[in-house]
PDB file of C-alpha atoms in Angstrom:
ATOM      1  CA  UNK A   1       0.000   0.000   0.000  1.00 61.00           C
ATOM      2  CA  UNK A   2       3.023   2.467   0.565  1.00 66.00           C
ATOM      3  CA  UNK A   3       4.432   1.696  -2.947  1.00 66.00           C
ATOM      4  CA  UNK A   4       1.319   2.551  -4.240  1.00 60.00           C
ATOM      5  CA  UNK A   5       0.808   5.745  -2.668  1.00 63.00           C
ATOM      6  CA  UNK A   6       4.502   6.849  -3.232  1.00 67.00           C
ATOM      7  CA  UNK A   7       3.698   5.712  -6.850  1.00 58.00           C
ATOM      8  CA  UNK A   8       1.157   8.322  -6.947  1.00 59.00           C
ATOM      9  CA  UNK A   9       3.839  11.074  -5.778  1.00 65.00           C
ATOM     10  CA  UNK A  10       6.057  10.060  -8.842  1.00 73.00           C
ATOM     11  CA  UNK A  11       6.534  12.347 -11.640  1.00 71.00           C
ATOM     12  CA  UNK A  12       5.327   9.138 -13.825  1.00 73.00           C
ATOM     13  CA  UNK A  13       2.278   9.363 -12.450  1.00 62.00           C
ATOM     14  CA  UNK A  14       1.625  12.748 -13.284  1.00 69.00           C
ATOM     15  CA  UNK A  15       3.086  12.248 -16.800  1.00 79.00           C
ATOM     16  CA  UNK A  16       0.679   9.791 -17.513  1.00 72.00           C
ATOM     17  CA  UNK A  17      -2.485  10.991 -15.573  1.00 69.00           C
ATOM     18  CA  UNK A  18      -2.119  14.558 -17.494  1.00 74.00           C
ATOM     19  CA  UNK A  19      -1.212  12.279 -21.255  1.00 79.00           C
ATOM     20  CA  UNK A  20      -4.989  10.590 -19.932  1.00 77.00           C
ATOM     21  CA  UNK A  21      -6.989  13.483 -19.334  1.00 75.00           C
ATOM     22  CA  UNK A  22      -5.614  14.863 -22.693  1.00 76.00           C
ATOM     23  CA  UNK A  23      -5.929  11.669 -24.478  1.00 83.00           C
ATOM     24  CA  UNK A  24     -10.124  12.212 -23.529  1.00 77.00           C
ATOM     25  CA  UNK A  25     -10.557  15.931 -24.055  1.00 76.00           C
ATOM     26  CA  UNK A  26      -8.840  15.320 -27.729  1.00 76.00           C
ATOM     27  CA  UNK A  27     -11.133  12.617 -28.343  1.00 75.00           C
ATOM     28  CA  UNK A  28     -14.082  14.398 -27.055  1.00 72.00           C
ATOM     29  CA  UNK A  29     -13.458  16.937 -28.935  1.00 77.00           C
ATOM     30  CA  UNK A  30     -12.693  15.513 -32.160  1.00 76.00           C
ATOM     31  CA  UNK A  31     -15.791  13.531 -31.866  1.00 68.00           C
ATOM     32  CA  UNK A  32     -17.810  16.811 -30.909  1.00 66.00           C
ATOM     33  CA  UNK A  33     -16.577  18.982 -34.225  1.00 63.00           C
ATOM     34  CA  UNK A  34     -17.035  15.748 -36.305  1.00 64.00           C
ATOM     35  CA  UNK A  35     -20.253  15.333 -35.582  1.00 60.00           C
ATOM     36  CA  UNK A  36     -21.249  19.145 -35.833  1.00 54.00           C
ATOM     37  CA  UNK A  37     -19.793  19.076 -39.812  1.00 51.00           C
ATOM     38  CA  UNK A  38     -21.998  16.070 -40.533  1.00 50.00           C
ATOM     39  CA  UNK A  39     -25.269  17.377 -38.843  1.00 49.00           C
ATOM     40  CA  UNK A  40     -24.503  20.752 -40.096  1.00 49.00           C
ATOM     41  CA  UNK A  41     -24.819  22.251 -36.645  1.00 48.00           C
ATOM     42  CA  UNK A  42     -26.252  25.775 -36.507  1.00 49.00           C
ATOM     43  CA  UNK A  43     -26.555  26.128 -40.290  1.00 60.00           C
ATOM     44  CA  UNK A  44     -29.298  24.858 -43.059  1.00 73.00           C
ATOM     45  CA  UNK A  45     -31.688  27.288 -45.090  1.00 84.00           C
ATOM     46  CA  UNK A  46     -34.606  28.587 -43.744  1.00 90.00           C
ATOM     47  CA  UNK A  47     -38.137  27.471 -44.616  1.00 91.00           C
ATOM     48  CA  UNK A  48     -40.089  29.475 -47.067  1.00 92.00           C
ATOM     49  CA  UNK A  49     -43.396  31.277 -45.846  1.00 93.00           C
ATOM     50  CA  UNK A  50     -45.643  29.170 -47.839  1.00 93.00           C
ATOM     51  CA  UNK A  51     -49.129  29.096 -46.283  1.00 91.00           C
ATOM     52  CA  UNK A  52     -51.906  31.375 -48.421  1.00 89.00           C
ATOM     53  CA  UNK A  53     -49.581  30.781 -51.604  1.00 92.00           C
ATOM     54  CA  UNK A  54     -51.235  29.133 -54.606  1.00 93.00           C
ATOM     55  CA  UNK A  55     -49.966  24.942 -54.495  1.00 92.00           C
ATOM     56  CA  UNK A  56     -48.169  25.552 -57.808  1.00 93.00           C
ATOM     57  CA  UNK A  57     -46.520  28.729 -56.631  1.00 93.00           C
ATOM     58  CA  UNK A  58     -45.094  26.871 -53.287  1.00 93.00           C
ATOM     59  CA  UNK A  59     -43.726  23.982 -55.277  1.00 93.00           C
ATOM     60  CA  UNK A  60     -42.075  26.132 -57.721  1.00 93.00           C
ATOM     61  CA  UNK A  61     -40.378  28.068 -55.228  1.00 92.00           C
ATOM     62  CA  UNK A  62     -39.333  24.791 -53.339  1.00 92.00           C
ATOM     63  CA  UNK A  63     -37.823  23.662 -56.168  1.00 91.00           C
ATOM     64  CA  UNK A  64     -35.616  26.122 -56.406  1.00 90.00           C
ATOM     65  CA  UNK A  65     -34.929  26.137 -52.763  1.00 89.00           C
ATOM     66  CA  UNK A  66     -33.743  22.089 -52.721  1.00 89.00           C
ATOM     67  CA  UNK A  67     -36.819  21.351 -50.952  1.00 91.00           C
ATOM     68  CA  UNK A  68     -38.181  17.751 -51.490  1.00 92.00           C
ATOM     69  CA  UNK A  69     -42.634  17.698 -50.836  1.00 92.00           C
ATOM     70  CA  UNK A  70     -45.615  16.290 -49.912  1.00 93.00           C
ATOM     71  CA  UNK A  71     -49.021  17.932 -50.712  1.00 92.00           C
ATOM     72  CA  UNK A  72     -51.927  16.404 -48.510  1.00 90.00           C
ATOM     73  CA  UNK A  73     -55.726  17.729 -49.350  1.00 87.00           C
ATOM     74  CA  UNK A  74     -58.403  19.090 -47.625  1.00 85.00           C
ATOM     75  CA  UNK A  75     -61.539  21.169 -47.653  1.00 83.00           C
ATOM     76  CA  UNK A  76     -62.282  24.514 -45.976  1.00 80.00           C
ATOM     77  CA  UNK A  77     -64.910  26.431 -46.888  1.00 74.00           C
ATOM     78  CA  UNK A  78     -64.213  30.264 -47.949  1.00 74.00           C
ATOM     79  CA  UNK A  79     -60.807  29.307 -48.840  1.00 81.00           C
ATOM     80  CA  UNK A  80     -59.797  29.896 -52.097  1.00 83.00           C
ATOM     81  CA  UNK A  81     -59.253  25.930 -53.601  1.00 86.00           C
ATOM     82  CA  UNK A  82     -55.739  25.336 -54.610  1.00 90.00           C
ATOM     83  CA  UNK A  83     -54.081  27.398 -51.803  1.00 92.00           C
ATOM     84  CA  UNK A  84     -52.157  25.933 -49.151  1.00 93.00           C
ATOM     85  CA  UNK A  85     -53.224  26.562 -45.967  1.00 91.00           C
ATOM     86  CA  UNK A  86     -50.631  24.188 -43.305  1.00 93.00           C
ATOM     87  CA  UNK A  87     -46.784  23.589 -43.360  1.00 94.00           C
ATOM     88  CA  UNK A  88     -44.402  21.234 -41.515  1.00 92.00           C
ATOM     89  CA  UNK A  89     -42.024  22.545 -40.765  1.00 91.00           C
ATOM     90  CA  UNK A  90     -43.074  26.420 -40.045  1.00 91.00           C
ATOM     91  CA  UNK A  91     -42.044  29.108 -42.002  1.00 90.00           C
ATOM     92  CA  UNK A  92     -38.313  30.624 -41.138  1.00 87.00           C
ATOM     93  CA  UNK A  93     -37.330  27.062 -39.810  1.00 88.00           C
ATOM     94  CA  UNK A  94     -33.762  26.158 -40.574  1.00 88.00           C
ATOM     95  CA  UNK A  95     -33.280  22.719 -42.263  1.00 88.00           C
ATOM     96  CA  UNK A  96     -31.286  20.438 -44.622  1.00 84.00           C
ATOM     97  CA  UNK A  97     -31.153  20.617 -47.877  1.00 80.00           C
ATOM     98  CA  UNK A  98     -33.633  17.967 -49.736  1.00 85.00           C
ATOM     99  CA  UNK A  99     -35.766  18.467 -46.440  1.00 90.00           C
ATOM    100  CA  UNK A 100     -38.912  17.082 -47.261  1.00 92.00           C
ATOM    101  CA  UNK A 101     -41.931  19.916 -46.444  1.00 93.00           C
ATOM    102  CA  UNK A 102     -45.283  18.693 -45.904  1.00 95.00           C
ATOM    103  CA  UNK A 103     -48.246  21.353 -47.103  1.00 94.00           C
ATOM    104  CA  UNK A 104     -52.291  21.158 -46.470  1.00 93.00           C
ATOM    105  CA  UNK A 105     -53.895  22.279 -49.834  1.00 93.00           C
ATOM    106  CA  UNK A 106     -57.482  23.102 -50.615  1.00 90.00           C
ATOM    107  CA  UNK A 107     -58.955  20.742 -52.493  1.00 86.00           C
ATOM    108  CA  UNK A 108     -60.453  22.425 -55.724  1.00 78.00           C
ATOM    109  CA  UNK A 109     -63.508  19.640 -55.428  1.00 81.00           C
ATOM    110  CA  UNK A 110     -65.754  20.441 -52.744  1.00 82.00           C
ATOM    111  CA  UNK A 111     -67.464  17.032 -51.339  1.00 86.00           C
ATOM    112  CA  UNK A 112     -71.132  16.189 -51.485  1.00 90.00           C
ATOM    113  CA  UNK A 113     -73.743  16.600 -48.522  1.00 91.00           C
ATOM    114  CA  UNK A 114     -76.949  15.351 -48.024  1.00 94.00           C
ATOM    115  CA  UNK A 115     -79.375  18.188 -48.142  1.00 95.00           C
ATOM    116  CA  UNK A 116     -81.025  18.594 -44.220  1.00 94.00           C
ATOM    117  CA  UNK A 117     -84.702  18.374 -44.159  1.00 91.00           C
ATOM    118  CA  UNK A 118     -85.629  22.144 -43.419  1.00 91.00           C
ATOM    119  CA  UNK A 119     -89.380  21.996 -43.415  1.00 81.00           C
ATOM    120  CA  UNK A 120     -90.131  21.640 -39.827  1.00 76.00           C
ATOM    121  CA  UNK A 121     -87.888  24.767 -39.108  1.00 88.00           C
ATOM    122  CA  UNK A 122     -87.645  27.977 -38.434  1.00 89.00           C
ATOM    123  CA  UNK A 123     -85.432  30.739 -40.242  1.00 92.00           C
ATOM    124  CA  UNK A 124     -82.826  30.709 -37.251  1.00 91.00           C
ATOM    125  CA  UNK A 125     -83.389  26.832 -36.774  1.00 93.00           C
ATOM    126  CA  UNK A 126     -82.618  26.270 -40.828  1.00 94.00           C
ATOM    127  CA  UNK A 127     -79.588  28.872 -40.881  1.00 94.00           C
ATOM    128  CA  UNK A 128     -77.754  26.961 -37.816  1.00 93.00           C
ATOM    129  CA  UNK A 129     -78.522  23.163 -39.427  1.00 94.00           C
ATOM    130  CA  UNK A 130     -77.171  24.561 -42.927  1.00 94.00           C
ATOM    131  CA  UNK A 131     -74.094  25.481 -41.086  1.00 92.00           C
ATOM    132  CA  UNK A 132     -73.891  22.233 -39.676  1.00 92.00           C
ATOM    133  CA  UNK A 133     -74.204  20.607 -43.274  1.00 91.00           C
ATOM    134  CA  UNK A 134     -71.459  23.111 -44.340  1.00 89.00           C
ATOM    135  CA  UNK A 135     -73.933  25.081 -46.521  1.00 92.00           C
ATOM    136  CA  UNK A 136     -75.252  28.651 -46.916  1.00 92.00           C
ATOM    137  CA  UNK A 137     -78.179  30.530 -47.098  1.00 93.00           C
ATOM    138  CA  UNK A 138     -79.177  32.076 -50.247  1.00 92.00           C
ATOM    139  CA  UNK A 139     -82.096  34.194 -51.015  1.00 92.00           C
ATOM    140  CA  UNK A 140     -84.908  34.220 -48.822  1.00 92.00           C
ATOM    141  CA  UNK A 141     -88.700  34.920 -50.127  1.00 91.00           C
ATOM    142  CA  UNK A 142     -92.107  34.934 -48.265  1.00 86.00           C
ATOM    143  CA  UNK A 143     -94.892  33.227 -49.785  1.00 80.00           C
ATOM    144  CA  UNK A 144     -99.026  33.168 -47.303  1.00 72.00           C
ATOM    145  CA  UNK A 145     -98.601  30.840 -44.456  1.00 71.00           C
ATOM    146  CA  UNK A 146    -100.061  31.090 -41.368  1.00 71.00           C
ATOM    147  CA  UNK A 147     -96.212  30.803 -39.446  1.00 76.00           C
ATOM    148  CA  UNK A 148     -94.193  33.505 -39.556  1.00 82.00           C
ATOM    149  CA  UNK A 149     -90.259  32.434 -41.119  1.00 87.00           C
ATOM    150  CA  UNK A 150     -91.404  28.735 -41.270  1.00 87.00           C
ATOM    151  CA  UNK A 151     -89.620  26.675 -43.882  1.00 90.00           C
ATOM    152  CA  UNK A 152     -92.396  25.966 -46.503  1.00 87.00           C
ATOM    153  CA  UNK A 153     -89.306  25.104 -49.329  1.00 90.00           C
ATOM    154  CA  UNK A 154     -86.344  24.529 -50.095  1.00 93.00           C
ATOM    155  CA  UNK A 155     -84.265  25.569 -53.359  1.00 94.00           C
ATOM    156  CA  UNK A 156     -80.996  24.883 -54.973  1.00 93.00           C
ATOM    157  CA  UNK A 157     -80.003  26.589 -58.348  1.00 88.00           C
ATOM    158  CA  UNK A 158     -83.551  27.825 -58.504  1.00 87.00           C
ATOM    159  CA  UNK A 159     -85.007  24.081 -58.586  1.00 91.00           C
ATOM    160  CA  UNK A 160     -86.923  22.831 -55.649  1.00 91.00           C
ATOM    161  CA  UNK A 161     -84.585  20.244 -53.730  1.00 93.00           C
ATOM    162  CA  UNK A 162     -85.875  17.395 -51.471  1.00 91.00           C
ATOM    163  CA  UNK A 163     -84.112  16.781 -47.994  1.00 91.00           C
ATOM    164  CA  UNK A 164     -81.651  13.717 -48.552  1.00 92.00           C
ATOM    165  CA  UNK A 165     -80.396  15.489 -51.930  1.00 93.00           C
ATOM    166  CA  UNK A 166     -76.930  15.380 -52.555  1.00 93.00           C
ATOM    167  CA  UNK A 167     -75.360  18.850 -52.912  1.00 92.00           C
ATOM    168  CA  UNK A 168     -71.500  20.390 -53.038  1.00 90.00           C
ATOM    169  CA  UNK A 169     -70.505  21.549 -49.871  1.00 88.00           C
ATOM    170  CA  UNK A 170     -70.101  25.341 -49.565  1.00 87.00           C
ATOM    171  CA  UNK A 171     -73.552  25.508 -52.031  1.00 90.00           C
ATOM    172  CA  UNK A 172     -76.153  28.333 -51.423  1.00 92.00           C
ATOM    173  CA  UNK A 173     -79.925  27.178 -50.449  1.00 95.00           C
ATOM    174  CA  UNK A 174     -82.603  29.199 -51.185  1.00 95.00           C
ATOM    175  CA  UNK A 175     -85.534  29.296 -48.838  1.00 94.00           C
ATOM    176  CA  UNK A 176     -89.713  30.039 -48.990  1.00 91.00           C
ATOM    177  CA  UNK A 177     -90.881  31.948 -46.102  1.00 90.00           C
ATOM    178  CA  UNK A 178     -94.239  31.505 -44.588  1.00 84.00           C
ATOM    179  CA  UNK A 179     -94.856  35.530 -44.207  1.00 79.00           C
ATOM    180  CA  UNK A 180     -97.439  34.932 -41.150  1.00 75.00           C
ATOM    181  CA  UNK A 181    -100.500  36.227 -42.883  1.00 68.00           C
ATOM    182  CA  UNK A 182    -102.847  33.271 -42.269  1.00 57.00           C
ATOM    183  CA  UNK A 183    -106.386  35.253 -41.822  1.00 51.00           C
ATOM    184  CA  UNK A 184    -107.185  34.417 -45.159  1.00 67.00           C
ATOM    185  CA  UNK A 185    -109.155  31.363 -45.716  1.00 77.00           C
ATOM    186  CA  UNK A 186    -108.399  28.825 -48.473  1.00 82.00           C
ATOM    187  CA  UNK A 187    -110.878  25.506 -49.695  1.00 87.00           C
ATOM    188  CA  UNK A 188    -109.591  22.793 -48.445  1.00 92.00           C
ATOM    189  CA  UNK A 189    -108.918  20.260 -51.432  1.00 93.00           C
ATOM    190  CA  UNK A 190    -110.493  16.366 -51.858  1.00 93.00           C
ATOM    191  CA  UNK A 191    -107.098  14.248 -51.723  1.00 94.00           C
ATOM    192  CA  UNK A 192    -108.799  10.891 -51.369  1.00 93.00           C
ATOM    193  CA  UNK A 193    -107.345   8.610 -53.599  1.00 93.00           C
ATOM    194  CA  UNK A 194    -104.508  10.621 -54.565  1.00 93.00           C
ATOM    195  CA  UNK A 195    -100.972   9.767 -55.586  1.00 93.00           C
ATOM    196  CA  UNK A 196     -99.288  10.592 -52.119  1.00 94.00           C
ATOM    197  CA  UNK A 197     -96.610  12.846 -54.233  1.00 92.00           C
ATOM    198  CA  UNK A 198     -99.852  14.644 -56.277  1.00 93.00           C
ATOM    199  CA  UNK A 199    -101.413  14.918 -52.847  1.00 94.00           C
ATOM    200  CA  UNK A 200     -98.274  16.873 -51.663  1.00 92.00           C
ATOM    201  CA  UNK A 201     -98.227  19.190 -54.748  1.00 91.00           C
ATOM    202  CA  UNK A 202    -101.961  20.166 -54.244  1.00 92.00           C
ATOM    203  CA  UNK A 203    -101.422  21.185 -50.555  1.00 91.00           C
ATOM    204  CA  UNK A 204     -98.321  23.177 -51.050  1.00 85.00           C
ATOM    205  CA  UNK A 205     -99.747  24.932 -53.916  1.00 82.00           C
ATOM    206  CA  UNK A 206    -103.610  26.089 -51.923  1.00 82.00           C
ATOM    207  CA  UNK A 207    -101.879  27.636 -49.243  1.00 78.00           C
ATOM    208  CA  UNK A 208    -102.006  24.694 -46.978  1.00 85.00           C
ATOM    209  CA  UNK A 209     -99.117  22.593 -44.981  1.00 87.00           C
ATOM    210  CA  UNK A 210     -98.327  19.019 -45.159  1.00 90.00           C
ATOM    211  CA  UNK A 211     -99.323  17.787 -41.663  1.00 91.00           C
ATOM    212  CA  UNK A 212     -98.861  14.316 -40.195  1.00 92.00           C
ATOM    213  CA  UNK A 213     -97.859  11.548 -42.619  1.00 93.00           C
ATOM    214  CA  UNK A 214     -99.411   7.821 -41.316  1.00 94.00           C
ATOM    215  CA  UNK A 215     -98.691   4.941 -43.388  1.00 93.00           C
ATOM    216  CA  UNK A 216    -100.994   2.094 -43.017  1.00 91.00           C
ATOM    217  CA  UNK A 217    -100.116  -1.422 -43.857  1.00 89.00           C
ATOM    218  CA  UNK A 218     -97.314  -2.972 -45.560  1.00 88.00           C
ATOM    219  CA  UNK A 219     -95.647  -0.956 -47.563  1.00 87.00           C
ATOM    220  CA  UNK A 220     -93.392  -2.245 -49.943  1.00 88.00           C
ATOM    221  CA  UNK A 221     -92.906   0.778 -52.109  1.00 88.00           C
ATOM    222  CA  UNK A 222     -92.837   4.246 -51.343  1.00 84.00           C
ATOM    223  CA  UNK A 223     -93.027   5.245 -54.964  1.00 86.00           C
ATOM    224  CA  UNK A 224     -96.401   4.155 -54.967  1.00 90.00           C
ATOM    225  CA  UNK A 225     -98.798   5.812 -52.520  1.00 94.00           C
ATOM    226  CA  UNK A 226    -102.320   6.496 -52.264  1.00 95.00           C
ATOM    227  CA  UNK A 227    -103.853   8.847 -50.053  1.00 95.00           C
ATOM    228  CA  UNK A 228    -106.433   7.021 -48.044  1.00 94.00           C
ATOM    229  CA  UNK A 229    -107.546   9.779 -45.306  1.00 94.00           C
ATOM    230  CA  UNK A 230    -106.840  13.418 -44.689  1.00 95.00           C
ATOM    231  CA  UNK A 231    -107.908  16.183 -42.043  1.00 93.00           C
ATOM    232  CA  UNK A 232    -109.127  18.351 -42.053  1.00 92.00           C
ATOM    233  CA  UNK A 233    -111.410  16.775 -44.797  1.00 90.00           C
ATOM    234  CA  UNK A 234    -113.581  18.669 -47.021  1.00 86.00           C
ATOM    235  CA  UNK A 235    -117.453  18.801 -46.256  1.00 86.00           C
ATOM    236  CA  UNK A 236    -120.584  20.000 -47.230  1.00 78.00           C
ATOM    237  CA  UNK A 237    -120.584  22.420 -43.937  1.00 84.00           C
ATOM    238  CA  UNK A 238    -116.790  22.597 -43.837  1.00 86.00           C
ATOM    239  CA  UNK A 239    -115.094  23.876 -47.166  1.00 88.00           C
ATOM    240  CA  UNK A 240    -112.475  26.136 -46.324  1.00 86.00           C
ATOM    241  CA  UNK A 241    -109.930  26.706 -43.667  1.00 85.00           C
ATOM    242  CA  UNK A 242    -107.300  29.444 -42.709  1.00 79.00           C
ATOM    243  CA  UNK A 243    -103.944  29.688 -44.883  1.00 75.00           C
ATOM    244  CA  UNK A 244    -101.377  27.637 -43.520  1.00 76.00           C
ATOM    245  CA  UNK A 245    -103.381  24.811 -42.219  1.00 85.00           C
ATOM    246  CA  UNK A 246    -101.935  21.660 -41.940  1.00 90.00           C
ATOM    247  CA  UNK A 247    -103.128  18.568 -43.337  1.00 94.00           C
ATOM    248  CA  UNK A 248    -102.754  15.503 -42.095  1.00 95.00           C
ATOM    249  CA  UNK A 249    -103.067  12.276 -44.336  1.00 96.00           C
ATOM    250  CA  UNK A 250    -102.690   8.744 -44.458  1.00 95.00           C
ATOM    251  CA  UNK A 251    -101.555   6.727 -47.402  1.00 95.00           C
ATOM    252  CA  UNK A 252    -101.034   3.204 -48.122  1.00 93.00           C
ATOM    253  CA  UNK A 253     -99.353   0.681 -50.719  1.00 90.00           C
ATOM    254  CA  UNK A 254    -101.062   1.805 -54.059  1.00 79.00           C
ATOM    255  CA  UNK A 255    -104.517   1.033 -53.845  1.00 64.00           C
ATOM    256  CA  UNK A 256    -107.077   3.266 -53.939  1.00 59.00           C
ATOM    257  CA  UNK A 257    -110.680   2.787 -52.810  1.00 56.00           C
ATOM    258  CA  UNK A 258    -113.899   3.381 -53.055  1.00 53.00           C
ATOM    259  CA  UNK A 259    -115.153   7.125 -51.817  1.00 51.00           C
ATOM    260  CA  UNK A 260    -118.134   6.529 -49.522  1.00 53.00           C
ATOM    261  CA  UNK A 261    -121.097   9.119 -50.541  1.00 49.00           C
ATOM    262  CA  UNK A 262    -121.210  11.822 -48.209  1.00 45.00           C
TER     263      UNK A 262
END
């Protein structure tokens, strides 16, 4: 044990415990500067600001940069289609050369939506379920009805549309008003034995709603309906009713009877 701490006095010891410790910090620093060259430590070129560009402008000017890219799609409505709207990695972001950058575009094809049954609404009610669908309201007009801003129809490039209707997102619907002014009385029209679509027409067109809707019996075919009931019905003591009434009828599988005498 006294050898071995009077080796540690030695000038050898010294020698070689200072040739160690250099030995390290050599090595540790080689290592260090090596690997900064390869990773390029502190340097690259910065990423281009690239979001609200045009998708042909931002790979053009990639190009030119070194910049490898990926181009992933998606719709947003109001944005102009084509534009890119996300980057990875963010604009001013130093990077390799051949860096792949990732970018969101706008697709320039809008998807389809089923058109939301609007009839049972409101104004307010219809504007917040077309926002839900991702659609917009167009023109409004008021036609008699005994509600005030009820949804009597529904209309897409000035054609009547049915709920269920596939439509672009982002399209405009136009909507018929009921204007509130239901004082006025209207006749009430014989539907029995009506095609259930003819019996529809006649109502919406006299100034009348389309009540309750009870199907009776199998039906196997909903192309082919007759109307077998209605109320309010027409009478010899009861002919006409106030604007806006609704009517409530019941149809079955295509097969229309016989009109008891009244």
């Amino acid at each position: 044990m006294r050898k071995f701490w009077a080796y540690l006095k030695t000038v050898q010891f010294r020698t070689n415990l200072l040739l160690a410790v250099g030995t390290v910090v050599v090595v540790v620093m080689i290592v260090f500067f090596s690997l900064s060259f390869y990773t390029r430590h502190g340097t690259g070129i910065p990423v281009p600001q690239l979001k609200g560009l045009q998708v042909e402008k931002a790979m053009s000017l990639l190009k030119e940069q070194g910049f490898e890219y990926k181009i992933d799609s998606v719709y947003v409505l109001d944005q102009a289609p084509g534009s890119v709207v996300e980057q990875d990695p963010d604009p001013g972001t130093n990077v390799k050369e051949n860096r792949t950058i990732y970018l969101t575009v706008v697709t320039r094809l809008a998807p389809n939506v089923s058109m939301p049954d609007l009839e049972p609404y409101t104004y307010r009610e219809a504007v917040a379920t077309l926002a839900n669908y991702g659609l917009k309201v167009g023109d409004t007009t008021y036609k008699s009805d005994i509600a005030r801003d009820r949804i009597l129809e529904m209309r897409f490039g000035g054609q009547p549309i049915k709920a269920g209707s596939k439509i672009p997102k982002g399209s405009r619907i136009d909507l018929v008003l009921g204007n509130g002014e239901g004082a006025s009385e209207v006749e009430i029209p014989d539907l029995l034995n009506k095609d259930f679509d003819e019996a529809k027409f006649v109502i919406k067109n006299g100034g009348l709603t389309i009540g309750t809707i009870t199907y009776q019996g199998a039906i196997t075919d909903s192309t082919s309906l007759v109307v077998t009931a209605q109320s309010p019905r027409k009478t010899d003591s009861l002919t006409k009713t106030s604007n806006g009434t609704r009517i409530n009828l019941t149809v079955s599988q295509g097969k229309k009877t016989d009109v008891p005498n009244q």
